[in-house]
GROMACS .gro file of C-alpha atoms in nm:
model
  425
    1MET     CA    1   0.020  -0.014   0.006
    2ARG     CA    2   0.163   0.294  -0.123
    3ALA     CA    3   0.178   0.587   0.185
    4GLU     CA    4   0.078   0.923   0.200
    5PRO     CA    5   0.261   1.226   0.148
    6THR     CA    6   0.438   1.453   0.363
    7CYS     CA    7   0.533   1.787   0.440
    8ARG     CA    8   0.859   1.821   0.581
    9ASP     CA    9   1.035   2.213   0.653
   10THR     CA   10   1.423   2.150   0.609
   11THR     CA   11   1.465   2.506   0.865
   12ARG     CA   12   1.373   2.180   1.113
   13GLU     CA   13   1.449   1.843   1.064
   14THR     CA   14   1.717   1.677   0.809
   15PRO     CA   15   1.617   1.534   0.455
   16GLN     CA   16   1.569   1.191   0.414
   17PRO     CA   17   1.628   1.056   0.073
   18PRO     CA   18   1.311   0.878  -0.136
   19ALA     CA   19   1.278   0.497  -0.043
   20ALA     CA   20   1.328   0.342  -0.418
   21GLY     CA   21   1.600   0.406  -0.605
   22PRO     CA   22   1.983   0.384  -0.601
   23ALA     CA   23   2.116   0.778  -0.575
   24GLY     CA   24   2.122   1.016  -0.875
   25ASP     CA   25   1.896   0.861  -1.003
   26VAL     CA   26   1.563   0.977  -0.852
   27VAL     CA   27   1.397   1.260  -1.030
   28GLY     CA   28   1.389   1.621  -0.828
   29TYR     CA   29   1.006   1.797  -0.907
   30VAL     CA   30   0.954   2.160  -0.775
   31VAL     CA   31   0.687   2.304  -0.709
   32LYS     CA   32   0.559   2.639  -0.580
   33MET     CA   33   0.319   2.432  -0.372
   34TYR     CA   34   0.239   2.083  -0.294
   35PRO     CA   35  -0.028   1.980  -0.306
   36ARG     CA   36  -0.203   2.243  -0.444
   37PHE     CA   37  -0.638   2.242  -0.495
   38SER     CA   38  -0.637   2.309  -0.840
   39GLU     CA   39  -0.354   2.150  -0.980
   40THR     CA   40  -0.380   1.776  -1.039
   41PHE     CA   41  -0.245   1.759  -1.373
   42VAL     CA   42   0.130   1.826  -1.119
   43VAL     CA   43   0.029   1.538  -0.896
   44ARG     CA   44  -0.137   1.226  -1.190
   45GLU     CA   45   0.210   1.316  -1.363
   46ILE     CA   46   0.428   1.178  -1.121
   47ALA     CA   47   0.171   0.990  -1.019
   48ALA     CA   48   0.216   0.884  -1.391
   49ARG     CA   49   0.594   0.817  -1.377
   50GLU     CA   50   0.653   0.651  -1.102
   51ALA     CA   51   0.393   0.329  -1.226
   52GLN     CA   52   0.694   0.384  -1.551
   53GLY     CA   53   0.862   0.365  -1.226
   54GLU     CA   54   1.075   0.597  -1.254
   55HIS     CA   55   1.191   0.776  -0.882
   56VAL     CA   56   1.074   1.038  -0.749
   57ALA     CA   57   1.112   1.345  -0.479
   58VAL     CA   58   0.938   1.670  -0.435
   59ALA     CA   59   1.062   2.017  -0.289
   60SER     CA   60   0.741   2.272  -0.249
   61LEU     CA   61   0.851   2.629  -0.182
   62ARG     CA   62   0.512   2.615  -0.007
   63ALA     CA   63   0.333   2.554   0.247
   64PRO     CA   64   0.021   2.351   0.167
   65THR     CA   65  -0.269   2.574   0.340
   66ASP     CA   66  -0.585   2.351   0.164
   67PRO     CA   67  -0.761   2.125   0.461
   68ARG     CA   68  -0.910   1.901   0.166
   69PHE     CA   69  -0.740   1.633  -0.031
   70HIS     CA   70  -0.802   1.504  -0.412
   71ALA     CA   71  -0.763   1.090  -0.359
   72LEU     CA   72  -0.544   1.134  -0.680
   73LEU     CA   73  -0.296   1.197  -0.335
   74ALA     CA   74  -0.321   0.850  -0.234
   75GLY     CA   75  -0.157   0.746  -0.560
   76VAL     CA   76   0.200   0.942  -0.499
   77ARG     CA   77   0.475   0.736  -0.382
   78ALA     CA   78   0.755   1.037  -0.358
   79PRO     CA   79   0.809   1.225  -0.004
   80VAL     CA   80   0.794   1.553  -0.006
   81THR     CA   81   1.029   1.873   0.188
   82TRP     CA   82   0.869   2.208   0.206
   83ILE     CA   83   1.166   2.449   0.156
   84GLY     CA   84   1.068   2.720   0.391
   85GLU     CA   85   1.075   2.973   0.238
   86ASN     CA   86   1.211   3.214   0.490
   87ALA     CA   87   1.532   3.002   0.582
   88GLY     CA   88   1.768   3.217   0.509
   89ARG     CA   89   1.654   3.488   0.748
   90SER     CA   90   1.783   3.342   1.088
   91SER     CA   91   2.114   3.366   1.112
   92ALA     CA   92   2.173   2.984   1.247
   93ALA     CA   93   2.000   2.844   0.903
   94LEU     CA   94   2.159   3.103   0.746
   95TRP     CA   95   2.567   2.940   0.878
   96SER     CA   96   2.488   2.620   0.836
   97SER     CA   97   2.395   2.733   0.470
   98LEU     CA   98   2.659   2.832   0.335
   99ARG     CA   99   2.876   2.568   0.560
  100LEU     CA  100   2.675   2.274   0.317
  101VAL     CA  101   2.612   2.433  -0.009
  102ARG     CA  102   2.993   2.581  -0.010
  103GLU     CA  103   3.108   2.192  -0.083
  104LEU     CA  104   2.817   2.138  -0.365
  105PRO     CA  105   3.094   2.240  -0.812
  106GLY     CA  106   2.879   2.447  -0.863
  107PHE     CA  107   2.863   2.711  -0.576
  108ALA     CA  108   3.187   2.906  -0.678
  109SER     CA  109   3.022   2.960  -1.031
  110THR     CA  110   2.668   3.020  -0.907
  111LEU     CA  111   2.788   3.219  -0.624
  112GLU     CA  112   2.789   3.676  -0.786
  113GLU     CA  113   2.403   3.526  -0.917
  114LEU     CA  114   2.302   3.446  -0.533
  115LEU     CA  115   2.424   3.753  -0.401
  116ALA     CA  116   2.249   3.960  -0.717
  117ASP     CA  117   1.903   3.747  -0.725
  118ASP     CA  118   1.609   3.823  -0.427
  119VAL     CA  119   1.664   3.683  -0.082
  120ASP     CA  120   1.457   3.405  -0.046
  121VAL     CA  121   1.459   3.309  -0.435
  122ALA     CA  122   1.868   3.260  -0.344
  123ALA     CA  123   1.755   3.096  -0.029
  124GLN     CA  124   1.486   2.849  -0.194
  125ALA     CA  125   1.788   2.737  -0.395
  126VAL     CA  126   2.033   2.689  -0.196
  127GLY     CA  127   1.728   2.461   0.037
  128VAL     CA  128   1.640   2.313  -0.310
  129ALA     CA  129   2.009   2.188  -0.410
  130LEU     CA  130   2.133   2.093  -0.087
  131TRP     CA  131   1.749   1.896  -0.061
  132ALA     CA  132   1.883   1.740  -0.393
  133ARG     CA  133   2.166   1.613  -0.322
  134ASP     CA  134   2.102   1.443  -0.070
  135ALA     CA  135   1.791   1.280  -0.168
  136GLY     CA  136   1.968   1.095  -0.524
  137VAL     CA  137   1.766   1.369  -0.731
  138GLY     CA  138   2.033   1.365  -1.060
  139HIS     CA  139   1.780   1.615  -1.244
  140LEU     CA  140   1.589   1.827  -1.139
  141HIS     CA  141   1.227   1.937  -1.310
  142ALA     CA  142   1.043   2.275  -1.241
  143HIS     CA  143   0.625   2.333  -1.275
  144PHE     CA  144   0.642   2.682  -1.393
  145ALA     CA  145   0.866   2.895  -1.531
  146SER     CA  146   0.771   3.206  -1.309
  147LEU     CA  147   0.971   3.146  -0.877
  148PRO     CA  148   1.035   2.737  -0.923
  149GLY     CA  149   1.193   2.790  -1.287
  150ARG     CA  150   1.340   3.043  -1.089
  151THR     CA  151   1.444   2.877  -0.768
  152THR     CA  152   1.548   2.534  -0.995
  153ARG     CA  153   1.768   2.738  -1.192
  154LEU     CA  154   1.981   2.799  -0.969
  155ALA     CA  155   2.005   2.550  -0.755
  156ALA     CA  156   2.088   2.324  -1.093
  157ARG     CA  157   2.362   2.496  -1.134
  158LEU     CA  158   2.484   2.488  -0.784
  159LEU     CA  159   2.452   2.122  -0.801
  160GLY     CA  160   2.612   2.081  -1.150
  161VAL     CA  161   2.300   1.910  -1.336
  162GLY     CA  162   2.081   2.001  -1.560
  163TYR     CA  163   1.648   2.081  -1.487
  164THR     CA  164   1.360   2.102  -1.742
  165VAL     CA  165   1.051   2.335  -1.681
  166THR     CA  166   0.697   2.312  -1.833
  167ALA     CA  167   0.518   2.590  -1.964
  168HIS     CA  168   0.220   2.642  -1.899
  169ALA     CA  169   0.050   3.028  -1.954
  170LYS     CA  170   0.056   3.285  -1.719
  171ASP     CA  171   0.383   3.221  -1.683
  172ILE     CA  172   0.500   3.286  -2.038
  173TYR     CA  173   0.195   3.484  -2.140
  174VAL     CA  174   0.169   3.770  -1.875
  175ASP     CA  175   0.459   4.075  -1.870
  176GLY     CA  176   0.661   4.051  -1.528
  177PRO     CA  177   0.922   4.277  -1.286
  178ASP     CA  178   1.051   3.923  -1.321
  179ASP     CA  179   1.100   3.928  -1.739
  180ALA     CA  180   1.469   3.859  -1.734
  181ALA     CA  181   1.461   3.586  -1.475
  182ARG     CA  182   1.185   3.428  -1.666
  183GLN     CA  183   1.434   3.484  -1.976
  184ARG     CA  184   1.797   3.287  -1.836
  185VAL     CA  185   1.512   3.045  -1.679
  186LEU     CA  186   1.412   2.896  -2.125
  187ALA     CA  187   1.722   3.014  -2.229
  188ASP     CA  188   1.904   2.786  -1.965
  189ALA     CA  189   1.681   2.513  -1.930
  190ALA     CA  190   1.809   2.162  -2.106
  191ARG     CA  191   1.399   2.131  -2.258
  192VAL     CA  192   1.083   2.323  -2.219
  193VAL     CA  193   0.845   2.124  -2.169
  194THR     CA  194   0.441   2.308  -2.215
  195VAL     CA  195   0.166   2.172  -2.309
  196SER     CA  196   0.016   2.261  -2.642
  197ASP     CA  197   0.152   2.326  -2.972
  198TYR     CA  198   0.036   2.700  -2.901
  199ASN     CA  199   0.226   2.756  -2.656
  200LEU     CA  200   0.484   2.582  -2.894
  201ARG     CA  201   0.442   2.861  -3.140
  202HIS     CA  202   0.465   3.084  -2.880
  203LEU     CA  203   0.785   3.010  -2.748
  204ALA     CA  204   0.894   2.961  -3.091
  205ALA     CA  205   0.856   3.324  -3.127
  206HIS     CA  206   0.935   3.463  -2.765
  207HIS     CA  207   1.204   3.275  -2.720
  208PRO     CA  208   1.347   3.168  -2.991
  209ARG     CA  209   1.648   2.990  -2.754
  210ALA     CA  210   1.392   2.784  -2.532
  211ARG     CA  211   1.490   2.380  -2.685
  212ALA     CA  212   1.130   2.369  -2.652
  213VAL     CA  213   0.844   1.994  -2.689
  214ARG     CA  214   0.512   2.013  -2.633
  215VAL     CA  215   0.429   1.693  -2.438
  216HIS     CA  216   0.024   1.724  -2.343
  217ASN     CA  217  -0.114   1.808  -2.037
  218GLY     CA  218  -0.285   1.356  -2.020
  219LEU     CA  219  -0.539   1.181  -1.807
  220ASP     CA  220  -0.522   0.826  -1.624
  221LEU     CA  221  -0.837   0.727  -1.835
  222GLY     CA  222  -0.880   0.389  -1.656
  223GLU     CA  223  -1.026   0.657  -1.361
  224LEU     CA  224  -1.276   0.838  -1.599
  225GLU     CA  225  -1.497   0.542  -1.794
  226PHE     CA  226  -1.670   0.671  -2.060
  227ARG     CA  227  -2.116   0.673  -2.080
  228ALA     CA  228  -2.349   0.843  -2.344
  229PRO     CA  229  -2.511   1.123  -2.257
  230VAL     CA  230  -2.830   1.003  -2.264
  231GLY     CA  231  -3.087   1.034  -2.004
  232ARG     CA  232  -2.892   1.364  -1.809
  233GLU     CA  233  -3.026   1.700  -1.671
  234ARG     CA  234  -3.084   2.034  -1.853
  235VAL     CA  235  -2.796   2.134  -1.739
  236VAL     CA  236  -2.475   2.256  -1.816
  237ALA     CA  237  -2.118   2.230  -1.595
  238ALA     CA  238  -1.818   2.446  -1.567
  239VAL     CA  239  -1.576   2.456  -1.366
  240GLY     CA  240  -1.232   2.653  -1.262
  241ARG     CA  241  -1.060   2.911  -1.048
  242PHE     CA  242  -1.284   3.238  -1.054
  243VAL     CA  243  -1.058   3.526  -1.202
  244GLU     CA  244  -1.105   3.731  -1.560
  245LYS     CA  245  -0.978   3.400  -1.847
  246LYS     CA  246  -1.229   3.152  -1.797
  247GLY     CA  247  -1.495   3.396  -1.920
  248PHE     CA  248  -1.745   3.230  -1.689
  249ASP     CA  249  -1.924   3.623  -1.649
  250ASP     CA  250  -2.037   3.524  -2.002
  251LEU     CA  251  -2.135   3.208  -1.981
  252VAL     CA  252  -2.342   3.341  -1.713
  253ASP     CA  253  -2.443   3.617  -1.962
  254ALA     CA  254  -2.483   3.325  -2.213
  255ILE     CA  255  -2.783   3.134  -1.941
  256ALA     CA  256  -2.939   3.442  -1.863
  257LEU     CA  257  -2.968   3.430  -2.200
  258LEU     CA  258  -3.122   3.103  -2.287
  259ARG     CA  259  -3.342   3.150  -1.951
  260ALA     CA  260  -3.514   3.534  -2.137
  261ALA     CA  261  -3.581   3.268  -2.372
  262GLY     CA  262  -3.771   2.985  -2.201
  263ASP     CA  263  -3.557   2.816  -2.154
  264PRO     CA  264  -3.588   2.648  -1.831
  265VAL     CA  265  -3.202   2.547  -1.786
  266ARG     CA  266  -2.992   2.561  -1.519
  267LEU     CA  267  -2.580   2.619  -1.437
  268VAL     CA  268  -2.394   2.486  -1.168
  269LEU     CA  269  -2.087   2.643  -1.141
  270ALA     CA  270  -1.815   2.429  -0.950
  271GLY     CA  271  -1.547   2.658  -0.809
  272THR     CA  272  -1.362   2.974  -0.615
  273GLY     CA  273  -1.162   3.328  -0.633
  274ARG     CA  274  -1.153   3.724  -0.658
  275THR     CA  275  -1.479   3.728  -0.924
  276GLY     CA  276  -1.697   3.510  -0.659
  277ALA     CA  277  -1.895   3.784  -0.604
  278GLU     CA  278  -1.891   3.964  -0.939
  279LEU     CA  279  -2.033   3.619  -1.032
  280ARG     CA  280  -2.316   3.565  -0.778
  281ALA     CA  281  -2.417   3.964  -0.821
  282ARG     CA  282  -2.428   3.922  -1.173
  283ALA     CA  283  -2.631   3.582  -1.090
  284ALA     CA  284  -2.819   3.704  -0.823
  285ALA     CA  285  -3.117   3.786  -1.138
  286LEU     CA  286  -3.178   3.452  -1.204
  287GLY     CA  287  -3.291   3.295  -0.923
  288ASP     CA  288  -3.176   2.909  -0.890
  289ALA     CA  289  -3.110   2.890  -1.274
  290VAL     CA  290  -2.711   2.852  -1.097
  291GLU     CA  291  -2.614   2.722  -0.886
  292PHE     CA  292  -2.308   2.787  -0.709
  293THR     CA  293  -2.136   2.519  -0.506
  294GLY     CA  294  -1.755   2.612  -0.455
  295PRO     CA  295  -1.447   2.375  -0.472
  296LEU     CA  296  -1.528   2.021  -0.581
  297PRO     CA  297  -1.303   1.769  -0.514
  298GLN     CA  298  -1.172   1.552  -0.788
  299HIS     CA  299  -1.459   1.298  -0.755
  300ASP     CA  300  -1.708   1.606  -0.698
  301VAL     CA  301  -1.590   1.679  -1.045
  302VAL     CA  302  -1.635   1.411  -1.217
  303ALA     CA  303  -1.955   1.367  -1.073
  304LEU     CA  304  -2.118   1.698  -1.152
  305LEU     CA  305  -1.967   1.604  -1.524
  306ARG     CA  306  -2.179   1.299  -1.559
  307ARG     CA  307  -2.456   1.418  -1.472
  308ALA     CA  308  -2.421   1.769  -1.692
  309ALA     CA  309  -2.556   1.743  -2.021
  310VAL     CA  310  -2.302   1.943  -2.117
  311PHE     CA  311  -1.968   2.119  -1.999
  312ALA     CA  312  -1.950   2.505  -2.102
  313ALA     CA  313  -1.516   2.602  -2.090
  314PRO     CA  314  -1.550   2.982  -2.173
  315CYS     CA  315  -1.217   3.096  -2.125
  316VAL     CA  316  -1.011   3.381  -2.291
  317VAL     CA  317  -0.712   3.594  -2.287
  318ALA     CA  318  -0.724   3.837  -2.027
  319GLY     CA  319  -0.658   4.224  -1.965
  320ASP     CA  320  -0.366   4.127  -1.857
  321GLY     CA  321  -0.247   3.818  -2.076
  322ASP     CA  322  -0.299   3.583  -1.910
  323ARG     CA  323  -0.539   3.249  -2.024
  324ASP     CA  324  -0.558   2.892  -2.005
  325GLY     CA  325  -0.309   2.632  -2.184
  326LEU     CA  326  -0.566   2.384  -2.219
  327PRO     CA  327  -0.755   2.323  -1.928
  328THR     CA  328  -0.753   2.017  -1.724
  329VAL     CA  329  -1.123   1.915  -1.713
  330LEU     CA  330  -1.192   1.969  -2.026
  331LEU     CA  331  -1.032   1.707  -2.121
  332GLU     CA  332  -1.152   1.486  -1.811
  333ALA     CA  333  -1.567   1.590  -1.999
  334MET     CA  334  -1.463   1.536  -2.279
  335ALA     CA  335  -1.318   1.200  -2.142
  336LEU     CA  336  -1.693   1.093  -1.954
  337GLY     CA  337  -1.831   1.173  -2.221
  338THR     CA  338  -1.992   1.465  -2.162
  339PRO     CA  339  -2.030   1.709  -2.494
  340VAL     CA  340  -1.846   2.070  -2.446
  341VAL     CA  341  -1.826   2.367  -2.550
  342SER     CA  342  -1.549   2.613  -2.551
  343THR     CA  343  -1.331   2.909  -2.755
  344PRO     CA  344  -1.060   2.831  -2.935
  345VAL     CA  345  -0.826   2.996  -2.676
  346THR     CA  346  -0.417   2.902  -2.671
  347GLY     CA  347  -0.421   2.471  -2.708
  348ILE     CA  348  -0.797   2.496  -2.635
  349PRO     CA  349  -0.865   2.418  -3.064
  350GLU     CA  350  -0.595   2.146  -3.039
  351ALA     CA  351  -0.864   1.855  -2.857
  352VAL     CA  352  -1.176   2.046  -2.954
  353LEU     CA  353  -1.270   2.012  -3.342
  354ASP     CA  354  -1.524   2.270  -3.431
  355GLY     CA  355  -1.795   2.054  -3.521
  356ILE     CA  356  -1.651   1.740  -3.450
  357THR     CA  357  -1.506   1.750  -3.124
  358GLY     CA  358  -1.684   1.960  -2.939
  359THR     CA  359  -1.835   2.322  -3.009
  360LEU     CA  360  -1.564   2.631  -3.024
  361VAL     CA  361  -1.773   2.997  -3.031
  362PRO     CA  362  -1.539   3.336  -3.001
  363GLU     CA  363  -1.435   3.386  -2.703
  364ARG     CA  364  -1.607   3.734  -2.509
  365ASP     CA  365  -1.943   3.646  -2.705
  366PRO     CA  366  -2.274   3.529  -2.469
  367VAL     CA  367  -2.508   3.496  -2.797
  368ALA     CA  368  -2.281   3.256  -2.914
  369LEU     CA  369  -2.298   3.101  -2.601
  370ALA     CA  370  -2.576   3.052  -2.543
  371ALA     CA  371  -2.705   2.940  -2.949
  372ALA     CA  372  -2.408   2.668  -2.934
  373LEU     CA  373  -2.529   2.527  -2.512
  374ARG     CA  374  -2.879   2.568  -2.721
  375ARG     CA  375  -2.755   2.342  -3.055
  376VAL     CA  376  -2.610   2.067  -2.776
  377LEU     CA  377  -2.999   2.074  -2.565
  378ASP     CA  378  -3.109   2.059  -2.784
  379ASP     CA  379  -2.978   1.751  -2.984
  380PRO     CA  380  -2.965   1.491  -2.857
  381ASP     CA  381  -2.742   1.305  -3.124
  382LEU     CA  382  -2.533   1.590  -3.176
  383ALA     CA  383  -2.445   1.516  -2.832
  384ARG     CA  384  -2.383   1.155  -2.806
  385ALA     CA  385  -2.173   1.207  -3.161
  386HIS     CA  386  -1.940   1.469  -3.042
  387ALA     CA  387  -1.888   1.294  -2.747
  388ARG     CA  388  -1.798   0.965  -2.914
  389ALA     CA  389  -1.540   1.134  -3.069
  390ALA     CA  390  -1.415   1.395  -2.816
  391ARG     CA  391  -1.301   0.987  -2.572
  392THR     CA  392  -1.185   0.858  -2.886
  393ARG     CA  393  -0.936   1.231  -2.899
  394VAL     CA  394  -0.837   1.217  -2.559
  395GLU     CA  395  -0.749   0.849  -2.518
  396ARG     CA  396  -0.536   0.883  -2.856
  397PHE     CA  397  -0.346   1.225  -2.795
  398PHE     CA  398  -0.429   1.287  -2.398
  399ASP     CA  399  -0.307   0.937  -2.250
  400VAL     CA  400  -0.131   0.965  -1.961
  401ARG     CA  401   0.089   0.666  -1.980
  402THR     CA  402   0.212   0.829  -2.309
  403GLN     CA  403   0.284   1.155  -2.134
  404ALA     CA  404   0.517   1.010  -1.878
  405ALA     CA  405   0.719   0.825  -2.118
  406ARG     CA  406   0.794   1.165  -2.349
  407LEU     CA  407   0.858   1.285  -1.986
  408ARG     CA  408   1.131   1.043  -1.966
  409GLU     CA  409   1.235   1.033  -2.268
  410VAL     CA  410   1.324   1.453  -2.280
  411THR     CA  411   1.487   1.346  -1.852
  412ARG     CA  412   1.691   1.068  -2.049
  413GLU     CA  413   1.760   1.247  -2.351
  414VAL     CA  414   1.929   1.542  -2.115
  415LEU     CA  415   2.132   1.282  -1.865
  416THR     CA  416   2.265   1.130  -2.094
  417GLY     CA  417   2.277   1.453  -2.296
  418ALA     CA  418   2.126   1.342  -2.683
  419PRO     CA  419   2.170   1.615  -2.929
  420THR     CA  420   1.870   1.839  -2.769
  421GLY     CA  421   1.568   1.885  -3.078
  422THR     CA  422   1.229   2.090  -3.012
  423GLY     CA  423   0.921   2.035  -3.153
  424VAL     CA  424   0.649   1.806  -3.103
  425ARG     CA  425   0.697   1.393  -2.869
   0.00000   0.00000   0.00000
């Protein structure tokens, strides 16, 4: 039986090595927070790599704060270590780290960069490097090119090992004060993994030094049994954080249009976030036509998707440039047999082929969104055809076993010094 992951504070405890695997054979994952309720794709990816025989350890740069639990976590063996963000703040911790870090092979060549960087980033990079050394990590992999990528780059330099990073969306589309650091993360990574062909083209255009490869996020399809959309409630489901890029305001407006036309459709919105109060105010006039469930654990998300007649992901490009890469829950709906309506933002058209595996409408167009929802709700043959084709596409292109195998191949290339190549894997 696999043990549940645990978190430790390295400012108080000595890191322990993973339970299995020879020294240097461990892939060290560096993430901002683990586990994080909205990042099931990280959990699923680690579990799939372990299932294929890889040894993984996880460094979390922030202590988890969410008491909710995904059952997916029980399938991960990797030990989790919290690299305390205040690791360099106490004199005792600083002195202890200095004694240890000077023994690392890249200390002398990285010292100037460490001193020039933000003190918390530098301190955590030292913490990650020492953790990786003690955990037998031979390769570092960061999720997101922002803080995790920045920390991982410095840690890898200290250790004298290569690193890879998965670039998602906000970390490459939103500009900010850390742009120079992001450029260095992407340029110095042995490989930049990204989740869509759209992202791949963006990286080629804006970060030409990035050795980028596309590896789609995958699903454990054994957990997501297909059921044809027959006899379902006239419910539209949507799941995600309440932030501008999700386009949920457009969805509420689309439901209002359908209700005004006499359609008894209901909307169930699962999630939470900073635009929640605005969404509730927008939906107030619709009475019980819109239900807010709050954030749901994975098994309840699956239950919601199974009972809904349509899943909507009306994604938009936010005012600051933020956008979704390719929402995992959209793929889950497709796998489960729930017809989907979405928008052609970033990588979504790589999964949702308009008129074949779902319906695409222009972003920020509630009228078109309402019309598309009604077509699927009113046409059972269309709904079943989209659902069947969607499941086939997910099985072919979004299987987590394929994703894990390709990530292992990427890691092996880096470890063996194979020639760098970019493109699709």
